[in-house]
Tab-separated table of C-alpha atoms in Angstrom:
chain	number	residue	atom	x	y	z
S	499	UNK	CA	0.000	0.000	0.000
S	500	UNK	CA	2.778	2.410	-0.910
S	501	UNK	CA	2.291	2.836	-4.655
S	502	UNK	CA	-0.871	0.840	-5.271
S	503	UNK	CA	-3.559	-1.388	-3.856
S	504	UNK	CA	-2.999	-5.126	-4.350
S	505	UNK	CA	-4.065	-6.841	-7.563
S	506	UNK	CA	-7.231	-8.865	-6.814
S	507	UNK	CA	-7.290	-12.599	-7.558
S	508	UNK	CA	-8.144	-13.663	-11.119
S	509	UNK	CA	-7.420	-10.213	-12.535
S	510	UNK	CA	-4.567	-8.736	-14.549
S	511	UNK	CA	-2.654	-5.509	-14.081
S	512	UNK	CA	-0.085	-4.294	-16.610
S	513	UNK	CA	3.068	-2.448	-15.582
S	514	UNK	CA	4.360	-0.299	-18.421
S	515	UNK	CA	7.577	1.650	-18.042
S	516	UNK	CA	10.627	2.881	-19.882
S	517	UNK	CA	13.980	1.651	-18.610
S	518	UNK	CA	15.211	5.198	-19.360
S	519	UNK	CA	18.791	4.146	-19.854
S	520	UNK	CA	18.832	1.990	-16.730
S	521	UNK	CA	20.594	-1.332	-17.186
S	522	UNK	CA	21.814	-4.075	-14.884
S	523	UNK	CA	20.262	-6.548	-12.509
S	524	UNK	CA	16.822	-6.038	-11.003
S	525	UNK	CA	14.030	-8.325	-9.813
S	526	UNK	CA	10.293	-8.303	-9.363
S	527	UNK	CA	8.347	-9.559	-6.376
S	528	UNK	CA	5.121	-9.124	-4.481
S	529	UNK	CA	5.080	-6.608	-1.652
S	530	UNK	CA	1.811	-7.777	-0.129
S	531	UNK	CA	2.702	-9.071	3.320
S	532	UNK	CA	5.254	-11.917	3.048
S	533	UNK	CA	3.847	-13.231	-0.222
S	534	UNK	CA	7.123	-13.361	-2.137
S	535	UNK	CA	8.513	-15.839	0.415
S	536	UNK	CA	6.190	-18.393	-1.173
S	537	UNK	CA	7.744	-17.846	-4.584
S	538	UNK	CA	6.083	-14.796	-6.152
S	539	UNK	CA	9.412	-13.395	-7.350
S	540	UNK	CA	11.720	-13.475	-10.354
S	541	UNK	CA	14.730	-11.861	-11.993
S	542	UNK	CA	14.658	-8.858	-14.307
S	543	UNK	CA	18.035	-8.301	-15.959
S	544	UNK	CA	18.304	-5.343	-18.336
S	545	UNK	CA	21.126	-5.843	-20.821
S	546	UNK	CA	23.263	-2.996	-22.121
S	547	UNK	CA	24.312	-3.421	-25.774
S	548	UNK	CA	26.932	-0.744	-25.143
S	549	UNK	CA	28.167	-1.993	-21.784
S	550	UNK	CA	31.381	-0.091	-20.939
S	551	UNK	CA	32.750	-3.268	-19.303
S	552	UNK	CA	31.812	-5.618	-22.136
S	553	UNK	CA	35.498	-6.137	-22.966
S	554	UNK	CA	35.891	-8.020	-19.673
S	555	UNK	CA	33.684	-11.000	-20.590
S	556	UNK	CA	32.748	-13.273	-23.475
S	557	UNK	CA	29.465	-14.792	-22.279
S	558	UNK	CA	26.461	-13.080	-20.649
S	559	UNK	CA	23.122	-14.780	-21.243
S	560	UNK	CA	20.273	-16.619	-19.543
S	561	UNK	CA	22.647	-19.443	-18.622
S	562	UNK	CA	24.838	-17.155	-16.527
S	563	UNK	CA	22.018	-15.985	-14.248
S	564	UNK	CA	22.318	-17.435	-10.735
S	565	UNK	CA	19.504	-17.037	-8.205
S	566	UNK	CA	19.844	-17.616	-4.471
S	567	UNK	CA	16.800	-18.021	-2.268
S	568	UNK	CA	15.581	-19.526	0.960
S	569	UNK	CA	12.766	-22.077	0.973
S	570	UNK	CA	10.242	-22.839	3.686
S	571	UNK	CA	8.108	-25.946	4.056
S	572	UNK	CA	5.517	-23.848	5.888
S	573	UNK	CA	3.527	-21.351	3.821
S	574	UNK	CA	4.309	-17.730	4.611
S	575	UNK	CA	0.995	-16.710	6.250
S	576	UNK	CA	1.250	-19.551	8.785
S	577	UNK	CA	4.971	-18.927	9.339
S	578	UNK	CA	4.287	-15.246	9.918
S	579	UNK	CA	1.531	-15.980	12.426
S	580	UNK	CA	3.881	-18.284	14.290
S	581	UNK	CA	6.584	-15.592	14.226
S	582	UNK	CA	4.275	-13.056	15.833
S	583	UNK	CA	3.264	-15.567	18.521
S	584	UNK	CA	6.671	-17.031	19.348
S	585	UNK	CA	8.829	-13.964	18.523
S	586	UNK	CA	11.150	-16.299	16.613
S	587	UNK	CA	11.869	-15.332	12.999
S	588	UNK	CA	11.063	-18.221	10.632
S	589	UNK	CA	14.075	-20.355	9.757
S	590	UNK	CA	14.213	-21.725	6.201
S	591	UNK	CA	14.373	-25.425	5.512
S	592	UNK	CA	16.841	-25.109	2.668
S	593	UNK	CA	18.733	-22.850	0.288
S	594	UNK	CA	17.886	-22.949	-3.404
S	595	UNK	CA	20.389	-22.137	-6.145
S	596	UNK	CA	18.598	-21.629	-9.445
S	597	UNK	CA	15.511	-23.065	-7.791
S	598	UNK	CA	17.083	-26.323	-6.605
S	599	UNK	CA	18.260	-27.375	-3.161
S	600	UNK	CA	18.488	-30.118	-0.598
S	601	UNK	CA	17.708	-30.407	3.083
S	602	UNK	CA	18.660	-32.893	5.766
S	603	UNK	CA	16.785	-36.126	5.213
S	604	UNK	CA	15.230	-34.896	1.980
S	605	UNK	CA	15.441	-36.313	-1.538
S	606	UNK	CA	18.813	-36.150	-3.265
S	607	UNK	CA	17.587	-33.955	-6.087
S	608	UNK	CA	20.269	-33.104	-8.661
S	609	UNK	CA	22.027	-29.837	-7.945
S	610	UNK	CA	21.774	-27.013	-10.459
S	611	UNK	CA	24.598	-27.022	-13.015
S	612	UNK	CA	26.259	-23.960	-14.555
S	613	UNK	CA	28.174	-24.953	-17.679
S	614	UNK	CA	31.375	-23.234	-18.858
S	615	UNK	CA	34.001	-23.724	-21.545
S	616	UNK	CA	37.654	-23.566	-20.584
S	617	UNK	CA	39.273	-20.316	-21.622
S	618	UNK	CA	36.111	-18.214	-21.797
S	619	UNK	CA	35.182	-15.384	-19.464
S	620	UNK	CA	31.674	-15.305	-17.992
S	621	UNK	CA	29.556	-12.572	-16.468
S	622	UNK	CA	27.578	-14.258	-13.715
S	623	UNK	CA	24.586	-12.234	-12.569
S	624	UNK	CA	23.897	-13.298	-8.978
S	625	UNK	CA	20.515	-12.413	-7.472
S	626	UNK	CA	19.483	-12.805	-3.848
S	627	UNK	CA	15.734	-13.433	-3.774
S	628	UNK	CA	15.848	-14.265	-0.075
S	629	UNK	CA	13.276	-13.550	2.594
S	630	UNK	CA	15.747	-13.803	5.453
S	631	UNK	CA	19.381	-14.951	5.238
S	632	UNK	CA	22.367	-13.512	3.502
S	633	UNK	CA	24.542	-15.854	1.494
S	634	UNK	CA	28.312	-16.113	1.182
S	635	UNK	CA	28.927	-16.866	-2.480
S	636	UNK	CA	32.059	-18.585	-3.785
S	637	UNK	CA	33.216	-21.003	-6.473
S	638	UNK	CA	35.918	-23.460	-5.475
S	639	UNK	CA	39.367	-22.814	-6.987
S	640	UNK	CA	38.225	-19.642	-8.772
S	641	UNK	CA	38.679	-15.919	-8.296
S	642	UNK	CA	35.825	-13.608	-9.277
S	643	UNK	CA	35.981	-9.944	-10.288
S	644	UNK	CA	33.025	-8.084	-8.781
S	645	UNK	CA	31.905	-5.433	-11.283
S	646	UNK	CA	28.278	-4.525	-10.578
S	647	UNK	CA	26.182	-3.788	-7.495
S	648	UNK	CA	22.394	-3.504	-7.845
S	649	UNK	CA	22.435	-2.232	-11.423
S	650	UNK	CA	25.455	0.080	-11.059
S	651	UNK	CA	28.739	-0.953	-12.657
S	652	UNK	CA	31.895	-0.539	-10.583
S	653	UNK	CA	35.601	-0.894	-11.190
S	654	UNK	CA	36.312	-4.647	-10.964
S	655	UNK	CA	37.616	-5.963	-7.634
S	656	UNK	CA	39.030	-9.521	-7.434
S	657	UNK	CA	37.744	-11.662	-4.548
S	658	UNK	CA	37.266	-15.296	-3.603
S	659	UNK	CA	33.879	-14.754	-1.941
S	660	UNK	CA	31.295	-12.103	-1.178
S	661	UNK	CA	28.246	-11.719	1.049
S	662	UNK	CA	24.990	-10.995	-0.746
S	663	UNK	CA	22.028	-9.872	1.352
S	664	UNK	CA	18.316	-10.148	0.658
S	665	UNK	CA	17.384	-8.228	-2.526
S	666	UNK	CA	20.983	-7.444	-3.496
S	667	UNK	CA	22.331	-8.234	-6.951
S	668	UNK	CA	25.979	-8.669	-7.839
S	669	UNK	CA	27.669	-9.278	-11.194
S	670	UNK	CA	31.032	-11.020	-11.250
S	671	UNK	CA	33.439	-11.965	-14.008
S	672	UNK	CA	34.706	-15.529	-13.826
S	673	UNK	CA	37.564	-16.664	-16.043
S	674	UNK	CA	37.166	-20.376	-16.690
S	675	UNK	CA	40.899	-20.995	-16.491
S	676	UNK	CA	41.090	-24.031	-14.226
S	677	UNK	CA	41.551	-27.709	-15.051
S	678	UNK	CA	38.531	-29.180	-16.821
S	679	UNK	CA	36.349	-30.679	-14.110
S	680	UNK	CA	33.499	-30.027	-11.687
S	681	UNK	CA	33.688	-27.372	-8.973
S	682	UNK	CA	31.307	-26.592	-6.145
S	683	UNK	CA	29.413	-23.324	-6.232
S	684	UNK	CA	28.717	-22.471	-2.595
S	685	UNK	CA	26.200	-20.110	-0.990
S	686	UNK	CA	25.854	-21.041	2.688
S	687	UNK	CA	23.189	-18.939	4.406
S	688	UNK	CA	23.591	-16.871	7.567
S	689	UNK	CA	20.396	-16.137	9.453
S	690	UNK	CA	18.620	-18.675	11.602
S	691	UNK	CA	20.277	-21.480	13.521
S	692	UNK	CA	20.099	-25.021	12.115
S	693	UNK	CA	19.653	-26.093	15.743
S	694	UNK	CA	16.159	-24.583	15.566
S	695	UNK	CA	15.281	-26.243	12.277
S	696	UNK	CA	16.870	-29.677	11.804
S	697	UNK	CA	16.057	-29.589	8.079
S	698	UNK	CA	18.473	-26.729	7.457
S	699	UNK	CA	22.049	-27.596	6.555
S	700	UNK	CA	24.122	-24.633	5.267
S	701	UNK	CA	26.652	-27.084	3.813
S	702	UNK	CA	23.999	-28.259	1.347
S	703	UNK	CA	23.707	-24.788	-0.239
S	704	UNK	CA	25.453	-25.970	-3.399
S	705	UNK	CA	25.424	-25.958	-7.189
S	706	UNK	CA	27.940	-27.242	-9.719
S	707	UNK	CA	30.256	-25.354	-12.073
S	708	UNK	CA	30.909	-27.850	-14.862
S	709	UNK	CA	33.542	-27.411	-17.549
S	710	UNK	CA	32.794	-28.743	-21.003
S	711	UNK	CA	34.337	-32.191	-21.225
S	712	UNK	CA	33.992	-32.963	-17.520
S	713	UNK	CA	31.997	-36.018	-16.405
S	714	UNK	CA	28.471	-35.496	-15.080
S	715	UNK	CA	29.384	-36.202	-11.461
S	716	UNK	CA	29.345	-34.197	-8.252
S	717	UNK	CA	32.531	-32.283	-7.460
S	718	UNK	CA	35.087	-33.340	-4.870
S	719	UNK	CA	36.626	-29.877	-4.546
S	720	UNK	CA	37.112	-28.200	-1.179
S	721	UNK	CA	36.460	-24.653	-0.106
S	722	UNK	CA	39.594	-22.677	0.723
S	723	UNK	CA	38.498	-19.332	2.190
S	724	UNK	CA	40.187	-16.391	0.549
S	725	UNK	CA	39.656	-12.663	0.145
S	726	UNK	CA	36.107	-11.491	0.967
S	727	UNK	CA	34.658	-8.455	-0.746
S	728	UNK	CA	34.664	-5.297	1.367
S	729	UNK	CA	31.892	-3.055	0.089
S	730	UNK	CA	33.937	0.087	0.649
S	731	UNK	CA	36.475	-1.100	-1.935
S	732	UNK	CA	33.890	-0.789	-4.703
S	733	UNK	CA	33.948	2.392	-6.786
S	734	UNK	CA	31.551	3.234	-9.646
S	735	UNK	CA	33.033	3.347	-13.138
S	736	UNK	CA	33.770	6.780	-14.592
S	737	UNK	CA	30.629	6.917	-16.749
S	738	UNK	CA	28.467	6.515	-13.613
S	739	UNK	CA	29.823	9.770	-12.195
S	740	UNK	CA	31.440	8.552	-8.974
S	741	UNK	CA	31.087	11.042	-6.142
S	742	UNK	CA	28.760	13.254	-8.181
S	743	UNK	CA	26.806	14.253	-5.068
S	744	UNK	CA	29.866	16.011	-3.660
S	745	UNK	CA	31.061	16.458	-0.104
S	746	UNK	CA	28.972	19.434	0.927
S	747	UNK	CA	26.525	19.381	3.822
S	748	UNK	CA	23.189	17.732	3.012
S	749	UNK	CA	20.032	19.791	2.617
S	750	UNK	CA	18.121	17.199	4.620
S	751	UNK	CA	19.773	14.842	7.128
S	752	UNK	CA	17.755	12.088	8.767
S	753	UNK	CA	18.942	9.774	11.519
S	754	UNK	CA	16.862	6.590	11.626
S	755	UNK	CA	17.198	4.664	14.868
S	756	UNK	CA	16.090	1.032	14.933
S	757	UNK	CA	14.692	-0.278	18.205
S	758	UNK	CA	12.614	-3.202	19.375
S	759	UNK	CA	10.746	-2.203	22.544
S	760	UNK	CA	7.906	-4.591	21.771
S	761	UNK	CA	9.326	-7.777	20.205
S	762	UNK	CA	8.883	-9.151	17.648
S	763	UNK	CA	7.913	-5.741	16.259
S	764	UNK	CA	10.457	-3.130	15.199
S	765	UNK	CA	10.389	0.649	15.493
S	766	UNK	CA	12.159	3.328	13.499
S	767	UNK	CA	12.425	6.516	15.529
S	768	UNK	CA	9.843	5.139	17.906
S	769	UNK	CA	7.254	4.163	15.281
S	770	UNK	CA	6.455	0.696	13.936
S	771	UNK	CA	5.359	0.742	10.301
S	772	UNK	CA	1.793	-0.335	9.662
S	773	UNK	CA	0.548	-0.586	6.082
S	774	UNK	CA	-1.841	2.307	5.351
S	775	UNK	CA	-5.362	1.621	4.157
S	776	UNK	CA	-4.903	4.098	1.297
S	777	UNK	CA	-1.687	3.932	-0.784
S	778	UNK	CA	0.698	6.781	-0.030
S	779	UNK	CA	0.972	7.636	-3.733
S	780	UNK	CA	-2.817	7.971	-3.936
S	781	UNK	CA	-2.675	10.271	-0.921
S	782	UNK	CA	-0.039	12.394	-2.696
S	783	UNK	CA	-2.178	12.530	-5.824
S	784	UNK	CA	-5.144	13.546	-3.686
S	785	UNK	CA	-3.247	16.642	-2.597
S	786	UNK	CA	-1.507	15.538	0.598
S	787	UNK	CA	1.561	17.739	1.008
S	788	UNK	CA	2.023	18.301	4.743
S	789	UNK	CA	2.769	15.657	7.408
S	790	UNK	CA	-0.688	15.960	8.973
S	791	UNK	CA	-2.282	15.239	5.590
S	792	UNK	CA	-1.102	11.622	5.567
S	793	UNK	CA	-2.611	8.568	7.199
S	794	UNK	CA	-0.715	7.415	9.154
S	795	UNK	CA	1.260	10.663	9.212
S	796	UNK	CA	4.131	9.591	11.481
S	797	UNK	CA	5.353	6.946	9.026
S	798	UNK	CA	5.723	9.278	6.024
S	799	UNK	CA	8.817	11.468	5.787
S	800	UNK	CA	8.386	14.323	3.318
S	801	UNK	CA	11.366	15.250	1.142
S	802	UNK	CA	11.669	18.577	-0.719
S	803	UNK	CA	12.411	18.433	-4.445
S	804	UNK	CA	15.901	18.540	-5.910
S	805	UNK	CA	17.834	18.447	-2.658
S	806	UNK	CA	20.740	16.428	-1.286
S	807	UNK	CA	19.344	13.894	1.194
S	808	UNK	CA	21.520	12.055	3.721
S	809	UNK	CA	20.266	9.062	5.688
S	810	UNK	CA	22.127	7.584	8.653
S	811	UNK	CA	21.097	4.290	10.223
S	812	UNK	CA	23.187	3.366	13.262
S	813	UNK	CA	23.290	-0.105	14.775
S	814	UNK	CA	23.699	-3.703	13.741
S	815	UNK	CA	21.526	-6.729	13.228
S	816	UNK	CA	22.254	-7.466	9.557
S	817	UNK	CA	19.294	-5.525	8.172
S	818	UNK	CA	19.477	-5.116	4.377
S	819	UNK	CA	17.752	-1.790	3.729
S	820	UNK	CA	16.342	-1.164	0.270
S	821	UNK	CA	15.200	2.201	-1.049
S	822	UNK	CA	12.646	2.257	-3.856
S	823	UNK	CA	13.039	4.910	-6.536
S	824	UNK	CA	16.749	5.616	-6.083
S	825	UNK	CA	20.239	4.236	-6.089
S	826	UNK	CA	22.329	5.896	-3.380
S	827	UNK	CA	25.956	6.594	-2.541
S	828	UNK	CA	27.092	4.745	0.588
S	829	UNK	CA	29.451	7.361	1.990
S	830	UNK	CA	29.996	5.329	5.162
S	831	UNK	CA	29.744	1.562	4.939
S	832	UNK	CA	29.036	-0.796	7.835
S	833	UNK	CA	31.591	-1.135	10.630
S	834	UNK	CA	33.849	1.686	9.541
S	835	UNK	CA	34.332	5.308	10.465
S	836	UNK	CA	35.824	6.127	7.066
S	837	UNK	CA	33.727	8.590	5.076
S	838	UNK	CA	34.147	8.609	1.303
S	839	UNK	CA	32.604	11.369	-0.800
S	840	UNK	CA	34.994	10.934	-3.734
S	841	UNK	CA	33.984	7.537	-5.129
S	842	UNK	CA	31.669	5.718	-2.704
S	843	UNK	CA	29.917	2.494	-3.720
S	844	UNK	CA	26.484	3.045	-5.242
S	845	UNK	CA	23.595	0.611	-5.032
S	846	UNK	CA	19.995	0.372	-3.784
S	847	UNK	CA	20.286	-2.195	-0.953
S	848	UNK	CA	22.752	-1.712	1.903
S	849	UNK	CA	23.270	-3.956	4.920
S	850	UNK	CA	23.002	-2.246	8.292
S	851	UNK	CA	25.509	-4.463	10.008
S	852	UNK	CA	27.256	-2.313	12.603
S	853	UNK	CA	28.589	1.209	12.959
S	854	UNK	CA	26.607	4.069	11.448
S	855	UNK	CA	25.815	3.337	7.803
S	856	UNK	CA	25.245	6.577	5.894
S	857	UNK	CA	24.073	7.069	2.341
S	858	UNK	CA	23.124	9.989	0.109
S	859	UNK	CA	20.818	10.578	-2.838
S	860	UNK	CA	19.305	13.492	-4.755
S	861	UNK	CA	15.558	13.994	-4.466
S	862	UNK	CA	14.896	14.375	-8.179
S	863	UNK	CA	12.340	11.583	-8.579
S	864	UNK	CA	8.888	12.532	-7.245
S	865	UNK	CA	6.912	9.677	-5.773
S	866	UNK	CA	6.155	7.559	-2.730
S	867	UNK	CA	9.281	5.553	-1.995
S	868	UNK	CA	9.553	2.724	0.495
S	869	UNK	CA	12.702	2.411	2.635
S	870	UNK	CA	12.575	-0.939	4.375
S	871	UNK	CA	14.439	-3.930	5.654
S	872	UNK	CA	14.319	-6.621	2.972
S	873	UNK	CA	14.207	-9.433	5.481
S	874	UNK	CA	10.537	-9.795	4.672
S	875	UNK	CA	9.631	-11.043	8.130
S	876	UNK	CA	11.158	-7.864	9.616
S	877	UNK	CA	9.296	-5.673	7.141
S	878	UNK	CA	6.044	-7.300	8.194
S	879	UNK	CA	7.043	-6.540	11.791
S	880	UNK	CA	7.280	-2.818	11.069
S	881	UNK	CA	10.878	-2.153	9.968
S	882	UNK	CA	10.108	0.468	7.318
S	883	UNK	CA	9.216	4.061	6.525
S	884	UNK	CA	7.945	5.845	3.407
S	885	UNK	CA	9.384	8.935	1.758
S	886	UNK	CA	6.886	11.281	0.173
S	887	UNK	CA	9.229	12.904	-2.322
S	888	UNK	CA	8.420	16.312	-3.807
S	889	UNK	CA	4.657	16.172	-3.110
S	890	UNK	CA	3.625	18.954	-5.498
S	891	UNK	CA	5.759	17.621	-8.357
S	892	UNK	CA	3.677	14.439	-8.366
S	893	UNK	CA	0.649	16.499	-9.396
S	894	UNK	CA	2.060	18.916	-11.951
S	895	UNK	CA	5.172	19.669	-13.940
S	896	UNK	CA	7.456	17.582	-16.154
S	897	UNK	CA	7.712	14.734	-13.632
S	898	UNK	CA	4.035	14.509	-12.711
S	899	UNK	CA	2.693	10.996	-12.292
S	900	UNK	CA	1.043	9.327	-15.275
S	901	UNK	CA	-1.995	7.509	-13.920
S	902	UNK	CA	-3.495	4.680	-15.992
S	903	UNK	CA	-7.215	3.981	-15.467
S	904	UNK	CA	-6.476	0.417	-14.328
S	905	UNK	CA	-4.427	1.779	-11.408
S	906	UNK	CA	-7.375	3.843	-10.207
S	907	UNK	CA	-9.625	0.789	-10.198
S	908	UNK	CA	-7.321	-1.366	-8.040
S	909	UNK	CA	-8.413	-0.016	-4.659
S	910	UNK	CA	-12.194	-0.288	-5.229
S	911	UNK	CA	-11.751	-3.806	-6.591
S	912	UNK	CA	-9.544	-4.861	-3.689
S	913	UNK	CA	-11.776	-3.257	-1.065
S	914	UNK	CA	-14.762	-5.163	-2.478
S	915	UNK	CA	-13.102	-8.538	-1.864
S	916	UNK	CA	-14.226	-10.793	0.951
S	917	UNK	CA	-11.879	-10.542	3.972
S	918	UNK	CA	-10.326	-13.982	3.349
S	919	UNK	CA	-9.029	-12.735	-0.015
S	920	UNK	CA	-7.457	-9.565	1.374
């Protein structure tokens, strides 16, 4: 209920948009309660025929897309109800790589296979579609060059593994330069103890990298931990305008403090997010422009147009915060006091994992934009706010919202449903 009412059952709603020069890795998913945890999600890569980093790789196609997700044997509504009663966040039963995974005592389904040819260079597009854990991604015996974060290309950084949090997307270049054979692709999850769910075994979060000419058998390779990606080492490529927001003081600075006075629910600055009954965008288009105009008013932060906005979120807890409508410059990454205004990493999901994470963006995109933890169970427990950006510019001017008739009919149709379908 930020940008629209839900789509009623047995109906169709079309999303039409221009990518407007945006390329890279994105994904689609339901934002109604915890619905995407049950599988209503998918990848949305946008390819750039003029990719400035195309010279780094030979292969980039549907076969080099790698999805990571958690899977639950309990449907999300029941798991959520149990979470609210027990105050224990649901623990997945298994990790899926490209939709396939195993769990303790379960069937020995074949692992997903990613095929390569010796000597070629591959752009792997890695998507985290998770509801809870973050994954540590690696490929035995191989170094990867990380070159994209959440749709923004960066100068390549060689690593042996990287953490990828819920909703993050990472592109890496892998040079298939090892002996022809089979190698484990690993993505062990962090988030939820296997002791609390005996089905979960992080060591089973596997897929297979198979060189052409290798036998169709499971690998025997071992994981040798190496260099882990440090987010602060990533710098956008020159054409992305690294540091374009400058080092001046922000026009608007917000400090968002996470607390949990009433577990399992979360507060931000003393308020737990509750989904409004009327979408925030509809409220903007109905003329809401002051805090008291919004319902509920305390959860909507109004941003003036065309200003430098700085958001600081102190604390830990491994909360991957995603901002709709913007990519942002992370001028202070987790667990560091170093501030970088020159060439900070740029993405749209950042993990709040200690210290005082700070990011900046320019308020040049009018709309109602969700800022929320992408651990979906935490979002449902209130860990979110909404930005009402440039209220008047949504109504008039060159960036005014274009409202299709079908969008206007969503709320009446949804409100007319029987309660069990809402």
